Coordinates of C-alpha atoms and ligand atoms in Angstrom, one line a residue:
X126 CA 38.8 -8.8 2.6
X127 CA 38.6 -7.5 -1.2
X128 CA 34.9 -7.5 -1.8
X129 CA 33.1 -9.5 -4.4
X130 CA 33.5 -9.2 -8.4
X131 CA 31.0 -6.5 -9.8
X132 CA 29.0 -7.8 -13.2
X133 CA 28.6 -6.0 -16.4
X134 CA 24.7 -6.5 -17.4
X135 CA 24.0 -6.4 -21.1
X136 CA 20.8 -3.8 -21.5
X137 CA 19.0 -5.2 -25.1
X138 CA 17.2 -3.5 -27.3
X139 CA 14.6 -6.5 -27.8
X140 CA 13.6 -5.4 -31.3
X141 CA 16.9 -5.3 -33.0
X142 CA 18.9 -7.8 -30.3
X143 CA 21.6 -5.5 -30.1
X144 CA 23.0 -3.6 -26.8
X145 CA 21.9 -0.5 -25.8
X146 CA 24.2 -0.4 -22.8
X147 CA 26.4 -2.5 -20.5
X148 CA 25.8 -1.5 -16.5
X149 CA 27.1 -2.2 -13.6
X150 CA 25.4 -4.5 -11.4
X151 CA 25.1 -3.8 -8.0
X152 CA 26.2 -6.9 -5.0
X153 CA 24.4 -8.0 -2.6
X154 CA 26.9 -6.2 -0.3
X155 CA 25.7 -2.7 -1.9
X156 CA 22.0 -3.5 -0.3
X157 CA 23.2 -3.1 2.9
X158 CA 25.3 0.6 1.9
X159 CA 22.0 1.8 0.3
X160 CA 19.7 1.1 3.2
X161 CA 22.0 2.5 5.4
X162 CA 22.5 5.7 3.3
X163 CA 18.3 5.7 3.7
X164 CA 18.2 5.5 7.0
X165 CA 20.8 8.0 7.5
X166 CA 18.9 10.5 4.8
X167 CA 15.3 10.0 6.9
X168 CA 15.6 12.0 9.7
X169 CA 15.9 14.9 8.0
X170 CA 13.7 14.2 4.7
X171 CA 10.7 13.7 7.1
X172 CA 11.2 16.5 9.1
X173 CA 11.6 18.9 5.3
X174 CA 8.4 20.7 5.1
X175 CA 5.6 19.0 2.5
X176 CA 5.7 22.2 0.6
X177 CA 9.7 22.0 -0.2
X178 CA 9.4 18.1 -0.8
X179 CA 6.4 18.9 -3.2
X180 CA 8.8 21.8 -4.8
X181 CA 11.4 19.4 -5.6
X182 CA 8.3 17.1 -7.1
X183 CA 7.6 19.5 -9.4
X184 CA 10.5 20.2 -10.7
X185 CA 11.1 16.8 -11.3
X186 CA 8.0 16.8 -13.4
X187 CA 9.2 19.6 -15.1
X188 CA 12.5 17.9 -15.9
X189 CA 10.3 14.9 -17.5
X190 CA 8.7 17.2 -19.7
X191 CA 11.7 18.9 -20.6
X192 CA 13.4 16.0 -21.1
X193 CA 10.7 13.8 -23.1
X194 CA 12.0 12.9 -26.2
X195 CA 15.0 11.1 -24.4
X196 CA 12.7 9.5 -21.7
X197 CA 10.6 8.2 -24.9
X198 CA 13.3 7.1 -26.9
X199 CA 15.1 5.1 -23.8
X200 CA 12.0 3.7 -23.1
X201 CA 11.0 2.6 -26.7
X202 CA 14.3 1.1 -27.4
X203 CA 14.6 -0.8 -24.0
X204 CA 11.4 -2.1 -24.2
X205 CA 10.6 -2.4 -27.8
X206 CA 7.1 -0.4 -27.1
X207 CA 5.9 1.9 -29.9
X208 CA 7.4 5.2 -29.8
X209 CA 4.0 6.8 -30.4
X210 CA 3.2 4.9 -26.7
X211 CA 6.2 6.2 -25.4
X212 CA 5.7 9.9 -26.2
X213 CA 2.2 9.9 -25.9
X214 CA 1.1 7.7 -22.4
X215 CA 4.3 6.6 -20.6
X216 CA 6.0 9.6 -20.3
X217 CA 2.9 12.1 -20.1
X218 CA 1.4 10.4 -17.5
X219 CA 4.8 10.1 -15.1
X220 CA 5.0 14.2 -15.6
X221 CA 1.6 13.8 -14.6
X222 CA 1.8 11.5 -11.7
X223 CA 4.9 13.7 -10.4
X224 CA 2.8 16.7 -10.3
X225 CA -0.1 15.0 -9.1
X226 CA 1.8 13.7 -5.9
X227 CA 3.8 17.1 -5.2
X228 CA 0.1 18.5 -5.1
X229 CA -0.9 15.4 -2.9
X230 CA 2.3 15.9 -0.4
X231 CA 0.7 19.3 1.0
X232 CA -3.1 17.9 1.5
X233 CA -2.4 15.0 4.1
X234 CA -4.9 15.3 6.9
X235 CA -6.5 12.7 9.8
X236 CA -9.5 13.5 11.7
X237 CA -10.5 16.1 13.4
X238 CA -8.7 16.2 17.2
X239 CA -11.3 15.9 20.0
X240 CA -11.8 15.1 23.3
X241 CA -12.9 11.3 23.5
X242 CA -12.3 10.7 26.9
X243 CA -13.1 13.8 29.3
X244 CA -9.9 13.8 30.1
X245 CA -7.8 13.7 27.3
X246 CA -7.6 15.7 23.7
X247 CA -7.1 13.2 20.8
X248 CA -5.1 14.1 17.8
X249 CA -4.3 12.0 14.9
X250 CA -0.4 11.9 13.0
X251 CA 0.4 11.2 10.0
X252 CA 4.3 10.3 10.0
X253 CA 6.3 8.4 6.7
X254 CA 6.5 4.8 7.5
X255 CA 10.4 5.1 7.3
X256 CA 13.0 3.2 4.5
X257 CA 10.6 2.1 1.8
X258 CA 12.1 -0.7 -0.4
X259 CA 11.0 -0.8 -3.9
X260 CA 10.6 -3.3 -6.8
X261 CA 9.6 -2.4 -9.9
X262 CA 8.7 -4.7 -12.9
X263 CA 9.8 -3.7 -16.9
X264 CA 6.8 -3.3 -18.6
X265 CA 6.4 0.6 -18.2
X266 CA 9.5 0.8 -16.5
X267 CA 9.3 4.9 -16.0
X268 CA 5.9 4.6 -14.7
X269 CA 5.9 1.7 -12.4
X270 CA 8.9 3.4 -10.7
X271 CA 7.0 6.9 -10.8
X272 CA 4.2 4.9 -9.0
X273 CA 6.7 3.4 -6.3
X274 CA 9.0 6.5 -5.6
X275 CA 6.5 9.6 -6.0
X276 CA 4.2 9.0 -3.4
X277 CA 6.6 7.6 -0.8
X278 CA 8.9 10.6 -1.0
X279 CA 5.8 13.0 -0.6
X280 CA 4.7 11.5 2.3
X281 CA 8.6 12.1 4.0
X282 CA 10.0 8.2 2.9
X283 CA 13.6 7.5 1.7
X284 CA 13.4 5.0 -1.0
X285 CA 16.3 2.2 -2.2
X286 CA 14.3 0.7 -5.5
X287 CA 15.5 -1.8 -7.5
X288 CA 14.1 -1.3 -11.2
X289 CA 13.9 -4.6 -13.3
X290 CA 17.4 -5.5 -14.6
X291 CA 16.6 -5.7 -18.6
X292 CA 14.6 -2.3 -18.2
X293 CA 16.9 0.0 -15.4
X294 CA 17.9 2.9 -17.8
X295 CA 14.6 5.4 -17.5
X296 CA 15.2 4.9 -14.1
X297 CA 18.3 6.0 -13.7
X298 CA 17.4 8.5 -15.9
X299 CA 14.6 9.5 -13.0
X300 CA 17.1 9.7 -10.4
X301 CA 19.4 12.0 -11.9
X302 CA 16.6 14.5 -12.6
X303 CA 15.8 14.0 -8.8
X304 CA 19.5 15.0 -8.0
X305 CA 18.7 17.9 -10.4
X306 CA 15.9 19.3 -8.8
X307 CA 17.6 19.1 -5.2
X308 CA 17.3 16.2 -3.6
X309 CA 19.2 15.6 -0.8
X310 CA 21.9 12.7 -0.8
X311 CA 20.5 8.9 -0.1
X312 CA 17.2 9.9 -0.1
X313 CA 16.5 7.9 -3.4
X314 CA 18.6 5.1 -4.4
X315 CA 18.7 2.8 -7.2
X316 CA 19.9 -0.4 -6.8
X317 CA 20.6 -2.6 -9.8
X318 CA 20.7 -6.6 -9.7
X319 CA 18.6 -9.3 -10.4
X320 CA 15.6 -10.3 -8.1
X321 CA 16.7 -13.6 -6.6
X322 CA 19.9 -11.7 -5.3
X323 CA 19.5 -7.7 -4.9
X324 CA 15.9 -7.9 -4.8
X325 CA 15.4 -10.8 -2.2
X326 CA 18.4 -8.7 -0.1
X327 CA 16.3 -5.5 0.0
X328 CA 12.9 -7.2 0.9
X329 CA 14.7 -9.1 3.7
X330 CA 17.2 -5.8 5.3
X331 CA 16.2 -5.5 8.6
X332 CA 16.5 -1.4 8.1
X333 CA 13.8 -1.9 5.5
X334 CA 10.6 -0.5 7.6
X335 CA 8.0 -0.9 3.8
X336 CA 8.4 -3.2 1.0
X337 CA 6.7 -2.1 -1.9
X338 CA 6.4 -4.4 -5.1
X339 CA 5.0 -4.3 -8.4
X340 CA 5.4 -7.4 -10.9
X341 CA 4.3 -10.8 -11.0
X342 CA 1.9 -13.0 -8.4
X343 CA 4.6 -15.7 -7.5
X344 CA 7.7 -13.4 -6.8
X345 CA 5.4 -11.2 -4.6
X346 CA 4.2 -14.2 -3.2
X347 CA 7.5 -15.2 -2.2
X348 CA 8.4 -11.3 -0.9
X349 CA 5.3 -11.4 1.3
X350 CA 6.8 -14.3 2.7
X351 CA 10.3 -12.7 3.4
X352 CA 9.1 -9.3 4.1
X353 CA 6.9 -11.6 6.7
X354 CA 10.3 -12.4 9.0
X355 CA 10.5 -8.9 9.9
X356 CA 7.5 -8.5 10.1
X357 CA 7.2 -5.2 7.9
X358 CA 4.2 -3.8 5.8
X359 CA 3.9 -5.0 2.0
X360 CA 2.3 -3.8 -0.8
X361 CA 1.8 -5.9 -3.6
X362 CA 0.7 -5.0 -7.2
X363 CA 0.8 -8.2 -8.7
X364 CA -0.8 -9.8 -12.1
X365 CA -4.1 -9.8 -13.5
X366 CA -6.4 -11.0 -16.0
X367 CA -8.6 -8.5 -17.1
X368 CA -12.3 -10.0 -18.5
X369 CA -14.5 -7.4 -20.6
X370 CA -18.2 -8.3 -20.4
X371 CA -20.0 -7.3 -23.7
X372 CA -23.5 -7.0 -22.8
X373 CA -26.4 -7.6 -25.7
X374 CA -27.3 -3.7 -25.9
X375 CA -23.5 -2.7 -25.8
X376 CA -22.5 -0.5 -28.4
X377 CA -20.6 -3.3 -30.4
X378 CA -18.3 -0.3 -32.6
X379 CA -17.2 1.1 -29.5
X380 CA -16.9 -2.2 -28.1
X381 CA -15.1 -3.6 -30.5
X382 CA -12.6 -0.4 -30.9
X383 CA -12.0 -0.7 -27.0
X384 CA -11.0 -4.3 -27.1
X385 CA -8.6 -3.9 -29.8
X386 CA -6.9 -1.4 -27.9
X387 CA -7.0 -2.7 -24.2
X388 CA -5.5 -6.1 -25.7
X389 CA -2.6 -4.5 -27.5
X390 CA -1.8 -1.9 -25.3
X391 CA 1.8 -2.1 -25.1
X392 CA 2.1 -5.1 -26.8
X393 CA -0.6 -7.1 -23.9
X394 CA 2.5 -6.3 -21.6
X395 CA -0.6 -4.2 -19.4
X396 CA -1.2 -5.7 -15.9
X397 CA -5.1 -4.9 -16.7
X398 CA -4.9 -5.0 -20.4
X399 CA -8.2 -6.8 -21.5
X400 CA -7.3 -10.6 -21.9
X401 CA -11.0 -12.3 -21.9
X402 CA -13.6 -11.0 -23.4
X403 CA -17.0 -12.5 -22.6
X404 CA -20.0 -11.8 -25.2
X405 CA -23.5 -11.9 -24.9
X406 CA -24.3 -14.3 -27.7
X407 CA -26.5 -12.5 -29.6
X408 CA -23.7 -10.1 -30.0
X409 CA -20.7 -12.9 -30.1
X410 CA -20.1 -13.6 -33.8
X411 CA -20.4 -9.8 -34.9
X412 CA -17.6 -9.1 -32.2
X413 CA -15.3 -12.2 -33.3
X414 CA -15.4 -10.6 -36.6
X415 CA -15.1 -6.8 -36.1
X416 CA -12.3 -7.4 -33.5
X417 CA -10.7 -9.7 -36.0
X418 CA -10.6 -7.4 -39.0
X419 CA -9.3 -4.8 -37.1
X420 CA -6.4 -6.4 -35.4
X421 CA -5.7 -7.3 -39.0
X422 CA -5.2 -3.6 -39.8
X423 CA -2.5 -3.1 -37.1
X424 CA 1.0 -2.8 -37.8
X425 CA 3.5 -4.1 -36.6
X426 CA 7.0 -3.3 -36.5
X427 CA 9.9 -1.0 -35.6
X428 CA 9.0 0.6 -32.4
X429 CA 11.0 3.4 -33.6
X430 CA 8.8 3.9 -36.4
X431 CA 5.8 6.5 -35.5
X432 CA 3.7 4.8 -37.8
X433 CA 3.8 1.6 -35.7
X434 CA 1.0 0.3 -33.4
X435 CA 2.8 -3.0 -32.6
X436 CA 6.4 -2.8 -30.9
X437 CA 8.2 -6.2 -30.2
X438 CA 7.6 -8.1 -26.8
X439 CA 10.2 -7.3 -24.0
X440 CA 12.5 -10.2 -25.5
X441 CA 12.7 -13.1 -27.6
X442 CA 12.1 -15.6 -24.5
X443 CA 8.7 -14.1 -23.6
X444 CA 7.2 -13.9 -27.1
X445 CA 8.4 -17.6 -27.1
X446 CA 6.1 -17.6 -23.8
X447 CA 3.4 -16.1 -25.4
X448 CA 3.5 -18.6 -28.1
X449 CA 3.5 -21.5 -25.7
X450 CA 0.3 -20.7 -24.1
X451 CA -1.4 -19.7 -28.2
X452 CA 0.4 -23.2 -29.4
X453 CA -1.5 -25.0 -26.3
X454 CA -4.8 -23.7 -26.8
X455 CA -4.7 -24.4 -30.6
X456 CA -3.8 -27.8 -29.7
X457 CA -6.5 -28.9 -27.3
X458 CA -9.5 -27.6 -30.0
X459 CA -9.5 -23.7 -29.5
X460 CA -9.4 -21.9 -33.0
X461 CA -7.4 -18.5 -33.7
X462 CA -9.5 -15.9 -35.4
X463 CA -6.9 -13.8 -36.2
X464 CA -3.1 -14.1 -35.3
X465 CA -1.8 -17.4 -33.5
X466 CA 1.3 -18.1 -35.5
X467 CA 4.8 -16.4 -34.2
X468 CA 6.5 -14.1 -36.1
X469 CA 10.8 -13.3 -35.9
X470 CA 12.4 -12.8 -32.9
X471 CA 10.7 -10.9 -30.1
X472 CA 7.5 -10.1 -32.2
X473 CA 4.6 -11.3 -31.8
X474 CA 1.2 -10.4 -33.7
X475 CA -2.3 -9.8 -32.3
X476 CA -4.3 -13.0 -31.8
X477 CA -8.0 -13.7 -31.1
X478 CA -8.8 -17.2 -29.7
X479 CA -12.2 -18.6 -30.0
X480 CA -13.6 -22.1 -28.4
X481 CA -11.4 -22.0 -25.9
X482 CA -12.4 -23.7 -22.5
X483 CA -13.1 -21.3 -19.5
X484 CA -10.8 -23.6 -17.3
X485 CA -8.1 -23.8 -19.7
X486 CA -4.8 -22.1 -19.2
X487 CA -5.6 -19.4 -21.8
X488 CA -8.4 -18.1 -19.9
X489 CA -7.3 -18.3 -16.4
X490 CA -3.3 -17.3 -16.7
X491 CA -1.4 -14.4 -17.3
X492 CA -0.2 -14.5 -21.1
X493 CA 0.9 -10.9 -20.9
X494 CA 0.9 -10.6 -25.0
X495 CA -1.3 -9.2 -27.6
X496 CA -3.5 -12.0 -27.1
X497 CA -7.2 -11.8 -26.4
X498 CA -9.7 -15.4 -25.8
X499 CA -13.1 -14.4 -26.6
X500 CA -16.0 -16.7 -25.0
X501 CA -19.5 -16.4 -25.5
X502 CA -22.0 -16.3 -22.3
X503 CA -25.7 -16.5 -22.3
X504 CA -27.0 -14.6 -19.0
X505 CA -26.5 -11.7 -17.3
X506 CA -25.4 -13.8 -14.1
X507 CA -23.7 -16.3 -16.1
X508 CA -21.6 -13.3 -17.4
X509 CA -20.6 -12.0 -14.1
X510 CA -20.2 -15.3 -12.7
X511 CA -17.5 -16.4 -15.7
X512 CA -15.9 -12.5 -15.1
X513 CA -14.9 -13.3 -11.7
X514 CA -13.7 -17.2 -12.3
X515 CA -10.2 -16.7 -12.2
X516 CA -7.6 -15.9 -9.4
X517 CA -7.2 -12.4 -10.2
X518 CA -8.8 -9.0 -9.2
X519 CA -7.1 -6.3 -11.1
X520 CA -9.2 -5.0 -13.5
X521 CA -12.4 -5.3 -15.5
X522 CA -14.7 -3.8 -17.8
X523 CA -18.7 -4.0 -19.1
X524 CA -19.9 -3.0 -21.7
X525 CA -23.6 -1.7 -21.7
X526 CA -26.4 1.1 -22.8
X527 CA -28.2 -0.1 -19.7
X528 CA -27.7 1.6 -16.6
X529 CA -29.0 -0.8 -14.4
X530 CA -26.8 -3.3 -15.9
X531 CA -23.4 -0.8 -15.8
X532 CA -24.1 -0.7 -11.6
X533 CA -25.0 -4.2 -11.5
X534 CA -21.8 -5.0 -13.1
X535 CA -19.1 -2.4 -11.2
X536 CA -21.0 -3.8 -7.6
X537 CA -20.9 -7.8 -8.8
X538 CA -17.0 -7.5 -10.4
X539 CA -14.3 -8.4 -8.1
X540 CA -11.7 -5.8 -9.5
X541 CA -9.8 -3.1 -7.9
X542 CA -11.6 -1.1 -11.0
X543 CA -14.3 -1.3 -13.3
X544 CA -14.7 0.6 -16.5
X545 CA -17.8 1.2 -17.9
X546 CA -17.7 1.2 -22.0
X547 CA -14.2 1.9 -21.7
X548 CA -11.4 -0.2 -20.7
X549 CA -7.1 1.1 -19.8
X550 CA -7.4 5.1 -18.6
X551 CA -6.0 5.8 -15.4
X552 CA -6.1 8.5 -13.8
X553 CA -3.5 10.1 -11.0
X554 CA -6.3 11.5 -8.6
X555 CA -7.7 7.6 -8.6
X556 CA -6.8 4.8 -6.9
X557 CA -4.9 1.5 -9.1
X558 CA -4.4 -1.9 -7.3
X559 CA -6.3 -5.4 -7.0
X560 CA -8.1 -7.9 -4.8
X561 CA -7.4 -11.8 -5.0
X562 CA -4.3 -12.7 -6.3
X563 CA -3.2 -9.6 -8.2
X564 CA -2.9 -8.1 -4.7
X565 CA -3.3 -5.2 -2.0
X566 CA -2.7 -1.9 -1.5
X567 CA -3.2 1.4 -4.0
X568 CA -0.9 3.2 -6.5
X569 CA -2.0 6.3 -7.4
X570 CA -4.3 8.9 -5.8
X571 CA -4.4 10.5 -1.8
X572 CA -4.8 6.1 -0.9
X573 CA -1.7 5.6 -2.5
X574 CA 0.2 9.0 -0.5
X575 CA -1.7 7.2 2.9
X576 CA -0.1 3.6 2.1
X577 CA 3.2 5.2 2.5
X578 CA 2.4 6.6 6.2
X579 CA 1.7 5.1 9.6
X580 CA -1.6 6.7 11.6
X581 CA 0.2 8.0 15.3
X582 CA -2.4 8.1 17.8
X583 CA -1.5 11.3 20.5
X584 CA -3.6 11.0 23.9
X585 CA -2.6 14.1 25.7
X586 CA -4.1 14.7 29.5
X587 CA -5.6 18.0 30.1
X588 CA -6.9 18.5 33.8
X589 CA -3.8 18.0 35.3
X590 CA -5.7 15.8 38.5
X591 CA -2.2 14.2 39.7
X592 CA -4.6 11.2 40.9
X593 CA -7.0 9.6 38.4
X594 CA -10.4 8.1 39.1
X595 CA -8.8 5.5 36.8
X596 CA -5.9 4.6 39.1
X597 CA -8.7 3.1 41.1
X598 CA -8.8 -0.1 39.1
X599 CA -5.3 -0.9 39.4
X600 CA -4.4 0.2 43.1
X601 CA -6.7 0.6 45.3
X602 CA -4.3 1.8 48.1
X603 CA -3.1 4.6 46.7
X604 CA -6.3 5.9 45.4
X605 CA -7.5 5.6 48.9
X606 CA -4.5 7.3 50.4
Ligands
LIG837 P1 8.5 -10.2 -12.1 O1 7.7 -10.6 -10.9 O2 9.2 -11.3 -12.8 O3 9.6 -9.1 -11.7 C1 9.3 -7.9 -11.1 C2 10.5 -7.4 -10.3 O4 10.8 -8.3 -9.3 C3 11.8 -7.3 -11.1 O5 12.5 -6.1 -10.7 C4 12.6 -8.5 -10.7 O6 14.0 -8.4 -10.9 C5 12.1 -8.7 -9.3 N1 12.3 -10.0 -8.7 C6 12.2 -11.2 -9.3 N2 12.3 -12.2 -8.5 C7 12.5 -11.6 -7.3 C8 12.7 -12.2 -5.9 N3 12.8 -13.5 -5.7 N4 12.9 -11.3 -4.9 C9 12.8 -10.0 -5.1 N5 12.6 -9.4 -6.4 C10 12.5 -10.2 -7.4 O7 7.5 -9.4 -13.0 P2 7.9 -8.8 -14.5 O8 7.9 -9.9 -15.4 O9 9.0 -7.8 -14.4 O10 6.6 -7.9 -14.7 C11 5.4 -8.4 -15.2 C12 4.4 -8.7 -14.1 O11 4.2 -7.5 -13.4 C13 3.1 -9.2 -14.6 O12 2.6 -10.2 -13.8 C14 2.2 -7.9 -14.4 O13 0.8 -8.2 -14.3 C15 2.8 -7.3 -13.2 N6 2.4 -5.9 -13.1 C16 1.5 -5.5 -12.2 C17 1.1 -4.2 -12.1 C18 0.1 -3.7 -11.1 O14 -0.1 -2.5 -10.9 N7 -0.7 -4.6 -10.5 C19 1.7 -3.2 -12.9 C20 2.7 -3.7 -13.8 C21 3.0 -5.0 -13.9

């Protein structure tokens, strides 16, 4: 039987239109060789010893560093991010989340062991939950999959991830400097295809024990459903909508500053980039126009360019997106105060909307551009109430001098995190992932290393009494004999 045709996949640089690279696309027939080549690689990858898995973690960090200026420049020119973002956050923080987790690979612990019953010693094991399938989305395409692969390979997992298929180069780039620093064979795989194919193949493979998926809220919807036949264990970082609650006593500079920066972060392309910003009203018109005038000042243009702030979008199609959603709002009565008109191509140029409704589309949906609505709120509990009136849960931020307010606000938001007078750091020793509809489960941090295990009760006897009082309640013959 000769097997299918393979496909050649253009990889664009969005800012320019031209290709970067043609690859290979994997079959759906390939799924079934990588999962295999997992499941073969597990035995032994579980049974290595944390402190040689978190050796070969480390050097992989190391390689990152090394090899930073390629990682950044891949990145940049598959994505059209900034360079400056590139050198300075995406790759940084992947040489820091590799370390972080070859650190994390040698700490995992359960309770203490005890004797529970009198008869018995209880001890708690922590194993790897097995072949861990991965999906990874393309807006920090180095990252996400540093979030999918470096946790479930500390904790003993093989890994077959599929990166996006517009973004897989950094990737591969990842896996050989796993291969470098000593990897065994089929312990990480990348698989590349497009989702509806590859990536519903991997979620559904029956040798698939952990499907682990970062991107949108409707395909993970639809991979919680798939991953459901098996059943096997899911863990979904899906969209958000990010608000950031200005309080009247907020430090409007700072305020200001951060929203600029939370909104344009990668282009808006940020899972908990800010995307509503509510404002106390005394402070509403002063914010408008500070957060105006500065977008004003960014630039926008070759992400190549180290003086630019402002890449492209990831392609011409989701700038056109971005657009549709602006267009919309403009057309049923909101106003743009800065922005709101699309530029060439994949560009598109930081936009404020004002008087939009807090039910409209604008408000409550994902844009993912440099796009920020700004709404003004009265109360204290009418601005918590309108921060948690959407579907999602991802992030959120308030802004406040007061710090009965700042506790008020991190207990009352429904958000996997809440900054106070800040709004984008993470951190690798801190947990990242959503409630509602952006999701469940943790990246990042010792929750993340414990998502990839499974918690093995061991009840061990220790009298040695052949004949248990217990017995009594099932038989009472023999007990009696
Ligand atoms: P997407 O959901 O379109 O695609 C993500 C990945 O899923 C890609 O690799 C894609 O090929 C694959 N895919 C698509 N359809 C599939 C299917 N039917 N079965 C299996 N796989 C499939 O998301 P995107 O556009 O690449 O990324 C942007 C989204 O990711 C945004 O919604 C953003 O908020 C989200 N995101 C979330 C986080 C987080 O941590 N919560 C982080 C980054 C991005």
């Amino acid at each position: 039987m000769s097997a299918a045709p393979t496909q050649l996949f253009p990889v664009c640089n969005p800012a320019t239109g031209q290709v970067i690279e043609e690859i290979q696309l994997d079959r759906v027939a390939d799924v079934d060789v990588a999962v295999r080549t997992a499941r073969r690689a597990l035995p032994a990858w579980a049974a290595t010893p944390a402190g040689e898995r978190a050796a070969i973690l480390n050097r992989v960090s190391i390689l990152i560093a090394e090899g930073a200026e390629e990682f950044a420049r891949v990145e940049t020119q598959q994505c059209g991010k900034p360079i400056r973002l590139s050198r300075e956050f995406d790759i940084p923080v992947t040489v820091d989340n590799a370390a972080f987790f070859a650190g994390a690979a040698r700490t995992l612990e359960g309770k203490a062991s005890g004797e529970y019953s009198a008869l018995h010693t209880s001890t708690i094991r922590r194993e790897p939950v097995g072949v861990i399938g991965s999906i990874a989305p393309w807006n920090y395409p180095l990252n996400m999959a540093g979030w999918k692969i470096f946790p479930a390979l500390a904790a003993g997992n093989t890994v077959v991830i599929k990166p996006a298929e517009i973004t897989p180069l950094t990737t591969l780039m990842l896996a050989e400097a796993f291969a470098e620093a000593g990897l065994p064979d089929g312990v990480l795989t990348v698989l590349l295809g497009r989702g509806p194919d590859v990536g519903e193949a991997l979620v559904g493979h029956s040798g698939v024990d952990m499907v682990s998926f970062t991107g949108s809220t409707p395909v993970g919807k639809r991979i919680a459903e798939i991953a459901a036949r098996g059943p096997r264990r899911v863990h979904l970082e899906l969209g958000g909508k990010a608000p950031f609650v200005v309080f009247d006593d907020a430090d409007l500079e700072a305020a200001i500053h951060g929203a600029v920066a939370a909104t344009l972060i990668n282009g808006g392309q940020d899972c908990t980039a800010a995307t509503r910003a509510y404002v106390q009203r005394p402070l509403f018109t002063k914010f408008v126009d500070g957060v105006a005038a500065l977008m004003e000042t960014v630039r926008m243009g070759d992400p190549e360019d180290p003086a630019t702030d402002l890449g492209s979008l990831i392609s011409v199609a989701q700038a056109e997106r971005v657009h549709g959603f602006v267009d919309r709002a403009l057309t049923a009565g909101a106003r743009a105060a800065c922005g709101g008109k699309k530029p060439e191509g994949a560009f598109y140029a930081p936009t404020l909307i004002v008087d939009a409704a807090q039910d409209s589309e604008i408000v409550q949906d994902e844009v993912f551009g440099p796009v920020l609505a700004a709404l003004p709120f009265d109360t204290d509990d009418d601005g918590l109430a309108l921060a948690n009136d959407t579907r999602y849960g991802l992030a959120a931020s308030a802004w406040t001098t007061d710090v009965f307010r700042a506790q008020r606000a991190s207990r009352e938001i429904a958000a996997g995190c809440v900054w106070i007078n800040d709004h984008i750091p993470l951190i690798s020793e801190m947990p990242h992932g959503g409630v509602k509809a952006s999701g469940y489960g943790k990246d990042l941090s010792s929750y993340a290393l414990e998502e990839y295990t499974t918690v093995k009760h061991v009840m061990s006897e220790i009298t040695g009494v052949a004949r248990k009082d217990w017995h009594r309640t099932v038989f009472a013959g023999g007990h009696h004999a």
